[in-house]
CSV table of C-alpha atoms and ligand atoms in Angstrom, one decimal:
chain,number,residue,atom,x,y,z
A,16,UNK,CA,21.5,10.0,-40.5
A,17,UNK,CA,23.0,10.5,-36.7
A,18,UNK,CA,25.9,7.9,-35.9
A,19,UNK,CA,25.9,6.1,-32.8
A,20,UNK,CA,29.0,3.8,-31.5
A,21,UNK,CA,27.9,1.4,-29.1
A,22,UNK,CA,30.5,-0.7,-26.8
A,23,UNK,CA,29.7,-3.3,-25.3
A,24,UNK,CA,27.6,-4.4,-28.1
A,25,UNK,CA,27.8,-8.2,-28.2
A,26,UNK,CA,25.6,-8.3,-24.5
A,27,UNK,CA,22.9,-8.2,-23.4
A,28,UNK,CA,21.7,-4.4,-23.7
A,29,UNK,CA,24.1,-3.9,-26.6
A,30,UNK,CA,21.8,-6.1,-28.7
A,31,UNK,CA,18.9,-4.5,-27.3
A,32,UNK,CA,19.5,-0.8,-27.7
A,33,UNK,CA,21.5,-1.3,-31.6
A,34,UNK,CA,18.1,-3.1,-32.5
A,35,UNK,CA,16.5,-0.2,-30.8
A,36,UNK,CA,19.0,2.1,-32.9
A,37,UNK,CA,18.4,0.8,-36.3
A,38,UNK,CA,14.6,1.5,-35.5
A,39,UNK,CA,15.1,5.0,-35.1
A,40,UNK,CA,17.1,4.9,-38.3
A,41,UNK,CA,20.7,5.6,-37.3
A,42,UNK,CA,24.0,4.1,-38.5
A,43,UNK,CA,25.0,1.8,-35.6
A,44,UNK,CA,28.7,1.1,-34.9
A,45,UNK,CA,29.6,-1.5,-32.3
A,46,UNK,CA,33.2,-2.3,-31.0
A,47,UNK,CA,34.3,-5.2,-30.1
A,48,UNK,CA,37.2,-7.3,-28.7
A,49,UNK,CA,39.0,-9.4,-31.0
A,50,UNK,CA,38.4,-13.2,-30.0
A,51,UNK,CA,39.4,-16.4,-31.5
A,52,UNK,CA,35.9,-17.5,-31.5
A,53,UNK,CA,32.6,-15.9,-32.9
A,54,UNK,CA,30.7,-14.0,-29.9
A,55,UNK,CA,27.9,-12.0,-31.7
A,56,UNK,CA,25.0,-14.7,-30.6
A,57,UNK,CA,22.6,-11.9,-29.4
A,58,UNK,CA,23.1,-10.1,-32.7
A,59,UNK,CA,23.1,-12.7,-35.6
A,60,UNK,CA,19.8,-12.1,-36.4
A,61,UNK,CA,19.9,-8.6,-37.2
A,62,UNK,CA,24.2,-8.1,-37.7
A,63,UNK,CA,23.9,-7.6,-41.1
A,64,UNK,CA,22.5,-3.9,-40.1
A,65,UNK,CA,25.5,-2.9,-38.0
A,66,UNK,CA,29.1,-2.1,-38.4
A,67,UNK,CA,31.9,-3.6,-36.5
A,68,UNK,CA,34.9,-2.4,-35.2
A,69,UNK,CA,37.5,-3.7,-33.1
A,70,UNK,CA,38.3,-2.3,-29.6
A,71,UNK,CA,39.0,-2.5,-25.9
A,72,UNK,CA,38.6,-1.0,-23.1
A,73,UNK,CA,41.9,-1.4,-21.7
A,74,UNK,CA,43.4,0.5,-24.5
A,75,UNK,CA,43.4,4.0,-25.5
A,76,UNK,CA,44.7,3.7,-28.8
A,77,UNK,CA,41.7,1.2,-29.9
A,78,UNK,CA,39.3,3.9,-28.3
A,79,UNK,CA,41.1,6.9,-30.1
A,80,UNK,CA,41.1,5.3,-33.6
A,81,UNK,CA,37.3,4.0,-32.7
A,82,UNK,CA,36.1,7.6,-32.3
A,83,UNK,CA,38.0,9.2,-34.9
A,84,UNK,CA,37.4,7.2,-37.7
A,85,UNK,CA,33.4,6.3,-36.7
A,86,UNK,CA,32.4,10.4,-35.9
A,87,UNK,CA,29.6,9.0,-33.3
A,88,UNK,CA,26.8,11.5,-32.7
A,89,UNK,CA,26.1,9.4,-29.6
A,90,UNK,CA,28.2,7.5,-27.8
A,91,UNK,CA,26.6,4.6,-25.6
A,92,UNK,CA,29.4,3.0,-23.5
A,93,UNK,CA,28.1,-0.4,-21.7
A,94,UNK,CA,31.4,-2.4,-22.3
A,95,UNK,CA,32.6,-3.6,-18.8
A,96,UNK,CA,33.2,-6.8,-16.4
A,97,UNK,CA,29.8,-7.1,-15.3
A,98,UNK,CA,29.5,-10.2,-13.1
A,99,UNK,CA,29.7,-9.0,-9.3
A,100,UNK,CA,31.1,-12.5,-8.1
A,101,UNK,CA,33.9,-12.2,-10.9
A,102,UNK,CA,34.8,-9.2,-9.4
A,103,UNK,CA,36.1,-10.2,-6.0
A,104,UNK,CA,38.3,-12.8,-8.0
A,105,UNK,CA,39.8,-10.1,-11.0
A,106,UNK,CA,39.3,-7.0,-8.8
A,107,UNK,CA,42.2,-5.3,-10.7
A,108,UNK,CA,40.6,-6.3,-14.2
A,109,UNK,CA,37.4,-5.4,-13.1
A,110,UNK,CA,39.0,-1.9,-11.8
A,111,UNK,CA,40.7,-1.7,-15.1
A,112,UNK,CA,37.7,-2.2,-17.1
A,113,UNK,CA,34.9,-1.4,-15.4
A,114,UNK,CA,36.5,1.7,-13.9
A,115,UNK,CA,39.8,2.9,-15.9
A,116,UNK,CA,38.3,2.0,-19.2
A,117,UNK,CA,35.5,4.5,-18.9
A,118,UNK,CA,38.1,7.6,-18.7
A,119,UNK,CA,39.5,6.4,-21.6
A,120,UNK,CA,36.5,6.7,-23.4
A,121,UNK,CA,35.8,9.8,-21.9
A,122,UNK,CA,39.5,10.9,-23.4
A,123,UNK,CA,39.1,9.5,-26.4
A,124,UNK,CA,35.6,11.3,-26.6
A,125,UNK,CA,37.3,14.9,-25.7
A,126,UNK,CA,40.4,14.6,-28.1
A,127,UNK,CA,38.4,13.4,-30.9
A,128,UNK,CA,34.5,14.4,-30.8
A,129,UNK,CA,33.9,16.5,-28.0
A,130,UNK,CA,30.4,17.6,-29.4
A,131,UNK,CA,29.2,13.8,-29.3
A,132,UNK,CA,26.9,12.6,-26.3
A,133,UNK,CA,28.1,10.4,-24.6
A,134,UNK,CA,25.8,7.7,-22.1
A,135,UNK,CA,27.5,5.5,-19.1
A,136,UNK,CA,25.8,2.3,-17.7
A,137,UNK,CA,26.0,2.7,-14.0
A,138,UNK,CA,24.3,0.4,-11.6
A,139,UNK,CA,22.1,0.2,-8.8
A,140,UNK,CA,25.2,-1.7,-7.2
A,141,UNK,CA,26.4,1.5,-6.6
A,142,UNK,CA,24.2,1.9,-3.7
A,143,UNK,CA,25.0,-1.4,-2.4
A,144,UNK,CA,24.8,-1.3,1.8
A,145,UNK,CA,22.1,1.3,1.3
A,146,UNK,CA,21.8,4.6,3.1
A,147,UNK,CA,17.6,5.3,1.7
A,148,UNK,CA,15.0,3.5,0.3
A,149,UNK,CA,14.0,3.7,-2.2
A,150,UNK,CA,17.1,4.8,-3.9
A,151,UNK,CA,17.0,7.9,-6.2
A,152,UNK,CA,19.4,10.2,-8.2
A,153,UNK,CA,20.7,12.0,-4.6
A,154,UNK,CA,21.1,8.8,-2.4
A,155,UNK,CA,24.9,8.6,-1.5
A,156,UNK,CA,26.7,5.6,-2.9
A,157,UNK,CA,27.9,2.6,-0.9
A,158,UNK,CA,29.6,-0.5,-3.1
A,159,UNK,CA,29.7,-3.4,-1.1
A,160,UNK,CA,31.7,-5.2,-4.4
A,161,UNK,CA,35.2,-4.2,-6.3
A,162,UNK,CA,32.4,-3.8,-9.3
A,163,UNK,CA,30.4,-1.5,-7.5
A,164,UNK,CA,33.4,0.2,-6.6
A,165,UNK,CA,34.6,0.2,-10.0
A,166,UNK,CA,31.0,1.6,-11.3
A,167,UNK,CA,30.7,4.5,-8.6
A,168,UNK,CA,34.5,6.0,-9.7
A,169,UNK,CA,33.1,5.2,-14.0
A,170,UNK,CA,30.3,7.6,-12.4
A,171,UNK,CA,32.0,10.4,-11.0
A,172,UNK,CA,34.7,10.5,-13.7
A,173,UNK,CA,31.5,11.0,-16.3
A,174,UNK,CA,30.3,13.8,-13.5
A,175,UNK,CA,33.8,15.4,-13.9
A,176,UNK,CA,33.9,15.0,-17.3
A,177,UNK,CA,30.7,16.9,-18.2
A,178,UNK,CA,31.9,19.7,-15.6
A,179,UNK,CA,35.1,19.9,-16.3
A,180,UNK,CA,34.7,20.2,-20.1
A,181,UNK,CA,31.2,21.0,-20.3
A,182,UNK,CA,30.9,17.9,-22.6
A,183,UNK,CA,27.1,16.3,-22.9
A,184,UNK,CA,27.8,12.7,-20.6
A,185,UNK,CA,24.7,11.4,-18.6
A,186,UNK,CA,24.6,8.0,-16.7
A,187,UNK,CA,21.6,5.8,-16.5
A,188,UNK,CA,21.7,4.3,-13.0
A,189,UNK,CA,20.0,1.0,-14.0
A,190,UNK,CA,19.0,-1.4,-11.7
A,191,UNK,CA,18.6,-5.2,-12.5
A,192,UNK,CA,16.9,-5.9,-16.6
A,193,UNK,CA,16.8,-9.3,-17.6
A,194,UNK,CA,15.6,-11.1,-20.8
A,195,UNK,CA,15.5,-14.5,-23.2
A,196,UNK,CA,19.3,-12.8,-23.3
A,197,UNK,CA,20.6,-12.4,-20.6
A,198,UNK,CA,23.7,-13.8,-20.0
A,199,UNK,CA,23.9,-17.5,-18.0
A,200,UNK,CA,25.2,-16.7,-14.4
A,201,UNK,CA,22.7,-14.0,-14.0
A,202,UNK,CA,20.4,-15.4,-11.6
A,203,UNK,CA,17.4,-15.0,-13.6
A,204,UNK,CA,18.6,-16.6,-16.6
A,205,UNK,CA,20.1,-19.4,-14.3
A,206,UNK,CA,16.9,-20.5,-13.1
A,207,UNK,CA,15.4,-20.1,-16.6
A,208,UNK,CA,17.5,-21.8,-17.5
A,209,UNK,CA,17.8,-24.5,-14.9
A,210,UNK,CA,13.7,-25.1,-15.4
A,211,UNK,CA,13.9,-25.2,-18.7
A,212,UNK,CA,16.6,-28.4,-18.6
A,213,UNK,CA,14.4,-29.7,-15.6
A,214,UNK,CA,11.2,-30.0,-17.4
A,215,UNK,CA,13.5,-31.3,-20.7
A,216,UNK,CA,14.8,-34.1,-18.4
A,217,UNK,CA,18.5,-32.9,-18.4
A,218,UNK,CA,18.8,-31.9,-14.6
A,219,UNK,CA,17.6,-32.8,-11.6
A,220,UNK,CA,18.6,-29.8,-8.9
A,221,UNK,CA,19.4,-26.3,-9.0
A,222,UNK,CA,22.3,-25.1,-6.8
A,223,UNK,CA,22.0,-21.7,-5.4
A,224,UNK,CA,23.1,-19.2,-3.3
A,225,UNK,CA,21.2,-16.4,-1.2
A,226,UNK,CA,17.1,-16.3,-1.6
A,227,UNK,CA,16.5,-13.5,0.7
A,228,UNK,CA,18.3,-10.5,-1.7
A,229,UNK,CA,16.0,-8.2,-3.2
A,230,UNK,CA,16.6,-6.5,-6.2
A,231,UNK,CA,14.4,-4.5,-8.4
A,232,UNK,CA,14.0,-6.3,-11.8
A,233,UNK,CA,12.9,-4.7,-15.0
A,234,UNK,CA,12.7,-6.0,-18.8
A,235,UNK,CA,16.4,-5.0,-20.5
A,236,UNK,CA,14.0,-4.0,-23.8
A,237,UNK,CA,12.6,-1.3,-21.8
A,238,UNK,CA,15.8,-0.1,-19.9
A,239,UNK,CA,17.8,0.7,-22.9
A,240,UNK,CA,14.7,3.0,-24.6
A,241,UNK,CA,15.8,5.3,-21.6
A,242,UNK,CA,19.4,5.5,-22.5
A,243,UNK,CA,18.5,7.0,-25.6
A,244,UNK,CA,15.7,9.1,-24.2
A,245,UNK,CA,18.7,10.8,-21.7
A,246,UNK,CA,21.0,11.8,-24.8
A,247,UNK,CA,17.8,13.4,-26.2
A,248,UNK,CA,17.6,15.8,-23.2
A,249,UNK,CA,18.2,20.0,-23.5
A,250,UNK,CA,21.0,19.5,-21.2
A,251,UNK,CA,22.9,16.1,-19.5
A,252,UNK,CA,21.9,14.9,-16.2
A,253,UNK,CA,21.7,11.4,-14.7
A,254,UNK,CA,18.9,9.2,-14.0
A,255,UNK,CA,17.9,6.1,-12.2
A,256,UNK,CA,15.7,3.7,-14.2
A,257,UNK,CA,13.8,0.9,-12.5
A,258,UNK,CA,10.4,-0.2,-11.5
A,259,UNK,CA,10.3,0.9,-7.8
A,260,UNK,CA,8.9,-2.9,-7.3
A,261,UNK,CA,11.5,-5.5,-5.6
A,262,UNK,CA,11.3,-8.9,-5.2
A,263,UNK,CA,13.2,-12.3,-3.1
A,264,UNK,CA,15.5,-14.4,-4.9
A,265,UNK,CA,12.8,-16.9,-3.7
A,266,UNK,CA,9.9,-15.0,-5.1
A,267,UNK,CA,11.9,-14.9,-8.9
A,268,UNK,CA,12.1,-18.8,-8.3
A,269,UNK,CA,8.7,-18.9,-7.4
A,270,UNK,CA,7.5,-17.0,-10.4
A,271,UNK,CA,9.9,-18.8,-12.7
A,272,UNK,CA,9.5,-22.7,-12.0
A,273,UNK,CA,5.3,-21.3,-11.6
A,274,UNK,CA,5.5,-20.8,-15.6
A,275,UNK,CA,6.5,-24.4,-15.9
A,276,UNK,CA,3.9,-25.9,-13.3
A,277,UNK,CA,7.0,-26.5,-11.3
A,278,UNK,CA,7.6,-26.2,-7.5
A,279,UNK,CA,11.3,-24.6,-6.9
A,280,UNK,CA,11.2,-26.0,-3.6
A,281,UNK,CA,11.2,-29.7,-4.7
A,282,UNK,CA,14.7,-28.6,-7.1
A,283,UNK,CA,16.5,-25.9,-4.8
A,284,UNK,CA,19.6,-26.9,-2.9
A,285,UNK,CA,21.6,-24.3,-0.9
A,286,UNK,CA,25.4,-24.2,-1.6
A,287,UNK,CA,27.4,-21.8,0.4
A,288,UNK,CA,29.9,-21.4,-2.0
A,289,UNK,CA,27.5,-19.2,-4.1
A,290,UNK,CA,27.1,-17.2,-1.3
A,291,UNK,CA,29.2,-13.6,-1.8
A,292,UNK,CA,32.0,-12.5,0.6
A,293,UNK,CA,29.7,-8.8,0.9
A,294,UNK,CA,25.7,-8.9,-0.5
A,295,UNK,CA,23.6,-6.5,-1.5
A,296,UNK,CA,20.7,-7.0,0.5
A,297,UNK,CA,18.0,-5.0,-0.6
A,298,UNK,CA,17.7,-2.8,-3.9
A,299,UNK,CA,14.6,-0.8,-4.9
A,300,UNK,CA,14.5,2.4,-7.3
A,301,UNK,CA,12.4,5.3,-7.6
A,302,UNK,CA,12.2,6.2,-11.5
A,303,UNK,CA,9.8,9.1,-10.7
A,304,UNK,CA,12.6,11.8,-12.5
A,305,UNK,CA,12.2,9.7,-15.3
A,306,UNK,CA,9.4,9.2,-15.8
A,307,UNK,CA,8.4,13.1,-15.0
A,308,UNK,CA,11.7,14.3,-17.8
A,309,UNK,CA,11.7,11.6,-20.3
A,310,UNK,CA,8.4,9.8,-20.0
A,311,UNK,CA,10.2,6.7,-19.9
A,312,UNK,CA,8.0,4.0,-18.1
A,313,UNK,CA,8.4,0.3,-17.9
A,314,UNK,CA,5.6,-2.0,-19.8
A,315,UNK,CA,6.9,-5.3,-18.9
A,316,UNK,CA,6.1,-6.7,-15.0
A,317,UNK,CA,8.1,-9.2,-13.1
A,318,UNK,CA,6.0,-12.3,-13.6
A,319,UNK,CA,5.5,-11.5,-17.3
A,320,UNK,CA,9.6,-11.4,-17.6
A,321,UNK,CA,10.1,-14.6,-16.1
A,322,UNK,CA,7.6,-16.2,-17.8
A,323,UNK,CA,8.7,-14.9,-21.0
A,324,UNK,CA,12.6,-16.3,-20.0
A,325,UNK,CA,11.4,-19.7,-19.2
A,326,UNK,CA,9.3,-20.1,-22.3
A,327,UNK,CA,12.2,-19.0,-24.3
A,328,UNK,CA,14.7,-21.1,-22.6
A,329,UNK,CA,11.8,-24.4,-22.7
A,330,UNK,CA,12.0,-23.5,-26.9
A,331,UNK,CA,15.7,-23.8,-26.7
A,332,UNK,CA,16.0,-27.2,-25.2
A,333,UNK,CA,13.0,-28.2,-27.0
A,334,UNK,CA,10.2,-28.7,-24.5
A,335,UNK,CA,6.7,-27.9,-26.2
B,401,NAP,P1,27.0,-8.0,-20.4
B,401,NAP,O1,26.0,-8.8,-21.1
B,401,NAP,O2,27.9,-8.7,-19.5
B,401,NAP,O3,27.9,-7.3,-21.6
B,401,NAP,C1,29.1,-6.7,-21.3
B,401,NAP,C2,29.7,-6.3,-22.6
B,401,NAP,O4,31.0,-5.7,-22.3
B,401,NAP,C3,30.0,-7.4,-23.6
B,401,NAP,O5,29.7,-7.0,-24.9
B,401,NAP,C4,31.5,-7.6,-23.5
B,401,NAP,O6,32.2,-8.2,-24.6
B,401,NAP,C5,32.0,-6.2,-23.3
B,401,NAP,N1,33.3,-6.1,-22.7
B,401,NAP,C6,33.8,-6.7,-21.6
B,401,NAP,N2,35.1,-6.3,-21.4
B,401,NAP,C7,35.4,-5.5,-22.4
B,401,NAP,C8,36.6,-4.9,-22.7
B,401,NAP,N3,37.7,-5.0,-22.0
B,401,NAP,N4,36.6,-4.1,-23.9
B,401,NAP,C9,35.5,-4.0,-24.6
B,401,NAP,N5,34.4,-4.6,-24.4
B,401,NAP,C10,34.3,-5.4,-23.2
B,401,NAP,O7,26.4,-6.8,-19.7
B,401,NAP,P2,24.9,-6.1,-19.8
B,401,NAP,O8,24.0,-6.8,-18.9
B,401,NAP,O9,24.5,-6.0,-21.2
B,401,NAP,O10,25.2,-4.7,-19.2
B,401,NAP,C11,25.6,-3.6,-20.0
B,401,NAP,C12,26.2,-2.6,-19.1
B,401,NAP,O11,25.3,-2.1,-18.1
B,401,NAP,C13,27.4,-3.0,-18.3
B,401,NAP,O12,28.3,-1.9,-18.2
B,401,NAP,C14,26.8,-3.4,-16.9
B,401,NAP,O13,27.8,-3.3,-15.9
B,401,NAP,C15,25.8,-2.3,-16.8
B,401,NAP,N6,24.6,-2.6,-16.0
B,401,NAP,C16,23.9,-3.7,-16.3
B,401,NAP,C17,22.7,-4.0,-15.5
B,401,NAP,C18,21.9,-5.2,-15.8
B,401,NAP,O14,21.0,-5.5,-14.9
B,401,NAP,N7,22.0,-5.8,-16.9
B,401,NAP,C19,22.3,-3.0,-14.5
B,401,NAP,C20,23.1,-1.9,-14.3
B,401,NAP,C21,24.2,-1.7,-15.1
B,401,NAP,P3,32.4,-9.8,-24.9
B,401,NAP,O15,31.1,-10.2,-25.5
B,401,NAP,O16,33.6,-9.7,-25.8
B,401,NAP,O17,32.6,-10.4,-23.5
B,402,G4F,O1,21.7,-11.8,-11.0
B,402,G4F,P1,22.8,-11.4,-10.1
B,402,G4F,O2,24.1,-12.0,-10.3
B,402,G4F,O3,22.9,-9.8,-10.3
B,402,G4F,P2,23.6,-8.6,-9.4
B,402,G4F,O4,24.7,-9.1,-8.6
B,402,G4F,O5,22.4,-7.9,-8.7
B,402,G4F,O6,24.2,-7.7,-10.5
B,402,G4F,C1,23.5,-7.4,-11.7
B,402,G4F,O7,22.7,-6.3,-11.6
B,402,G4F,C2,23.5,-5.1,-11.3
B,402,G4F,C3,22.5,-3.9,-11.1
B,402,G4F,O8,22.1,-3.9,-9.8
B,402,G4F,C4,24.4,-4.8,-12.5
B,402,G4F,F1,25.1,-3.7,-12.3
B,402,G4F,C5,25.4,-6.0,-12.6
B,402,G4F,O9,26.2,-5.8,-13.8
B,402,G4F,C6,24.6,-7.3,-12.8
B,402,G4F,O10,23.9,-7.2,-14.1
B,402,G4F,O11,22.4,-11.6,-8.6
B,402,G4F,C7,21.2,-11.1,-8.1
B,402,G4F,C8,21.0,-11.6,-6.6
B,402,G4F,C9,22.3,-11.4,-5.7
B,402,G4F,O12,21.8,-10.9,-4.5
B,402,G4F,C10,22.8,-12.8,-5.6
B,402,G4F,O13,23.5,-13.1,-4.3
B,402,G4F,O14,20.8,-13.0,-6.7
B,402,G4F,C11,21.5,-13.6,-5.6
B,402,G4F,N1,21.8,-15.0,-6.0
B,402,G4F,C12,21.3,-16.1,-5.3
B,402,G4F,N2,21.7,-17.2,-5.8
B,402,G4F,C13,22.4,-15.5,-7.0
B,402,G4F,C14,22.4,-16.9,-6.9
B,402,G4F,N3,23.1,-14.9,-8.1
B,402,G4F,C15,23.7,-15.6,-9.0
B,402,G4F,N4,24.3,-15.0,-10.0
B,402,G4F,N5,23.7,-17.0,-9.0
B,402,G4F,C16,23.1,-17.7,-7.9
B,402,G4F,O15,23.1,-18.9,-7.9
C-alpha cells in the first residue's frame, strides 16, 4: 500500500484528491495546523479513512518530524494563503507561507525521503499581466499580486529542487476549480452562495467587485485527478491544467442566478472596495500537454459547475 501525505488537506482540493486517494487504495496522511476550533468540514464525511498529523508551513521542525515519521511515497503539498486579496494585506505571511514554506517542504523532503514524489500547487496567477494567450507550460510569468509572487518563487524553488538534486517534484499549474466546497470569498462560491440566501429570503443584494475578469474555471474533482496522474509520470515535468474555455465575472453570475430562475442584474451592486489594487484581467489555459501525456481531460463544463454550486448551496439553506 503506497503512502501519500497531503498538506493542505482541510481545503478545498485537499478533501478532493484524499477522497480521490482512498479510491486508489492508499494510506492517506494529512497535516494540519493546530486550532482551537474543529476545521475538517470538507472531510467529516469520509475522516474516519485518513490520518492526521499536526504541522505548518512556517516551521521546519513540524515538516521534518511530518516526513520522517509518515515515510510518504507521494507528497502533495497544497497548504498555502490562497486568497489573492488577503495577500496585499499579509504580503509577508503570504511570502512566508505561500513562498518560504514550500522550501521547507522541499528540505524536509531531501533530508528525510528524497525518493518520495513530491507535487506543488502552482497557479495560473502566476501569469497574471499576461505575455500569450492562451497560456501554456513556456509562457513567462508575470504576478500582478504578493500571491502570485509568492507562487512563481514556490515554482522555481520546485524547478531547482528537482535539478539540483534530481529529486522527482512536478507542479500542476492549475487555473481556477470550484465546487459545492469551495471556500466563501471565492467568487464562485460567493454568488452561490449569495443566490442561494436570495431565493431562501435572507438577502436582498450582492456586493461585488470587477465583472469584466476572465478566468478559466474548471470542476476542483477533476483538477486534482491530474495531480496524481503527474507523480505517475516516467520522469517529473510540470503541467498546466484547465479547460482552455474563459468566462466574465458577469457571465458566472449569469450562469449562476440562471440555475435559480434569477436575474443577477436585479441583485448586483458595484462596490469599489472589492475592486483589487492590480487585477488579473484575462486568464485562459491550454491543457493540450496534458491531455497528450496524462490523458487527463475535464468532464465537468462551466454551466454544469455553477449549477451544481447553487443547488448545493439552495440544499444548505433549505430551499427545495
Ligand atoms: P484552500 O481551500 O484555501 O486551502 C488551503 C489549505 O492550506 C487549508 O487546508 C489551510 O489550512 C492550509 N494552510 C494555510 N496556511 C497553512 C500553514 N501555514 N501551514 C499548513 N497549512 C496551511 O485552497 P485550495 O483552493 O484547496 O487550493 C489548494 C492549493 O492550490 C493552494 O496552494 C492554492 O494556492 C493552489 N491553487 C488553487 C487554485 C484554485 O482555483 N482552487 C488554483 C491554482 C492553485 P486551514 O484549514 O487550517 O486554514
Ligand atoms: O474567485 P477569485 O477570488 O479567484 P482568483 O483571484 O482568480 O484566485 C483563485 O484562483 C487562482 C488560480 O488562478 C488561485 F491560485 C487562487 O488561490 C484562487 O483560488 O476571483 C476571481 C475574479 C477576480 O478577477 C476578482 O477580481 O473574480 C473577480 N471578482 C469580482 N468580484 C471577485 C469579486 N472576486 C471575489 N473573490 N469577490 C468578489 O466580490
Amino acid at each position: 500500500m503506497k503512502t501519500a501525505l497531503i498538506t493542505g488537506i482541510t481545503g478545498q482540493d485537499g478533501s478532493y484528491l484524499a477522497e480521490f486517494m482512498l479510491s486508489r487504495g492508499y494510506r492517506v496522511v494529512g497535516m494540519v495546523r493546530r486550532s482551537s476550533v474543529d476545521r475538517f468540514e470538507r472531510l467529516e464525511h469520509f475522516q474516519r479513512q485518513l490520518e492526521l498529523i499536526q504541522g505548518d508551513l512556517t516551521d521546519q521542525t513540524s515538516l521534518d518530524i511530518a516526513v520522517r515519521d509518515v515515510r510518504p511515497d507521494e507528497i502533495y503539498n497544497l497548504a498555502a494563503q490562497s486568497f489573492v486579496p488577503t495577500s496585499w494585506n499579509q504580503p509577508g505571511l503570504t511570502g512566508e507561507v505561500t513562498g518560504l514554506g514550500v522550501t521547507r517542504v522541499l528540505e524536509a523532503m531531501r533530508k528525510n525521503r528524497p525518493e518520495a514524489r513530491f507535487y506543488q500547487a502552482s497557479s495560473s496567477e502566476m501569469f497574471g499581466k499576461v505575455l500569450e494567450t492562451p497560456q501554456r507550460e513556456t509562457t513567462p510569468f508575470y504576478p500582478r499580486s504578493p500571491y502570485g509572487a509568492a507562487k512563481v518563487y514556490a515554482h522555481w524553488i520546485t524547478v531547482n529542487y528537482r535539478e539540483s538534486y534530481d529529486l522527482f517534484c512536478c507542479s500542476g499549474i492549475l487555473f481556477n476549480h470550484e465546487s459545492p466546497r469551495r471556500g466563501f470569498e471565492f467568487v464562485s462560491r460567493k454568488v452561490s452562495d449569495a443566490v442561494a440566501r436570495i431565493k431562501a429570503g435572507k438577502l436582498d443584494r450582492l456586493t461585488m467587485g470587477n465583472l469584466d475578469a476572465h478566468r478559466d474555471w474548471g470542476f476542483a474533482g477533476d483538477y486534482v485527478k491530474a495531480m496524481w496522474m503527474m507523480l505517475q509520470q516516467d520522469s517529473p515535468q510540470d503541467y498546466v491544467v484547465a479547460t482552455g474555455v474563459s468566462h466574465s465575472v458577469r457571465d458566472l453570475l449569469s450562469a449562476a442566478f440562471a440555475a435559480a430562475d434569477l436575474s443577477w442584474d436585479e441583485y448586483v451592486v458595484i462596490d469599489p472596495a472589492l475592486i483589487r489594487p492590480a487585477e488579473v484581467d484575462t486568464l485562459v489555459g491550454d491543457p493540450t500537454r496534458a491531455q497528450a501525456e496524462l490523458g487527463w481531460q475535464p468532464r465537468v463544463s462551466f454551466d454544469e459547475l455553477m449549477e451544481r454550486m447553487v443547488r448545493a448551496d439552495m440544499a444548505r439553506h433549505g430551499v427545495t
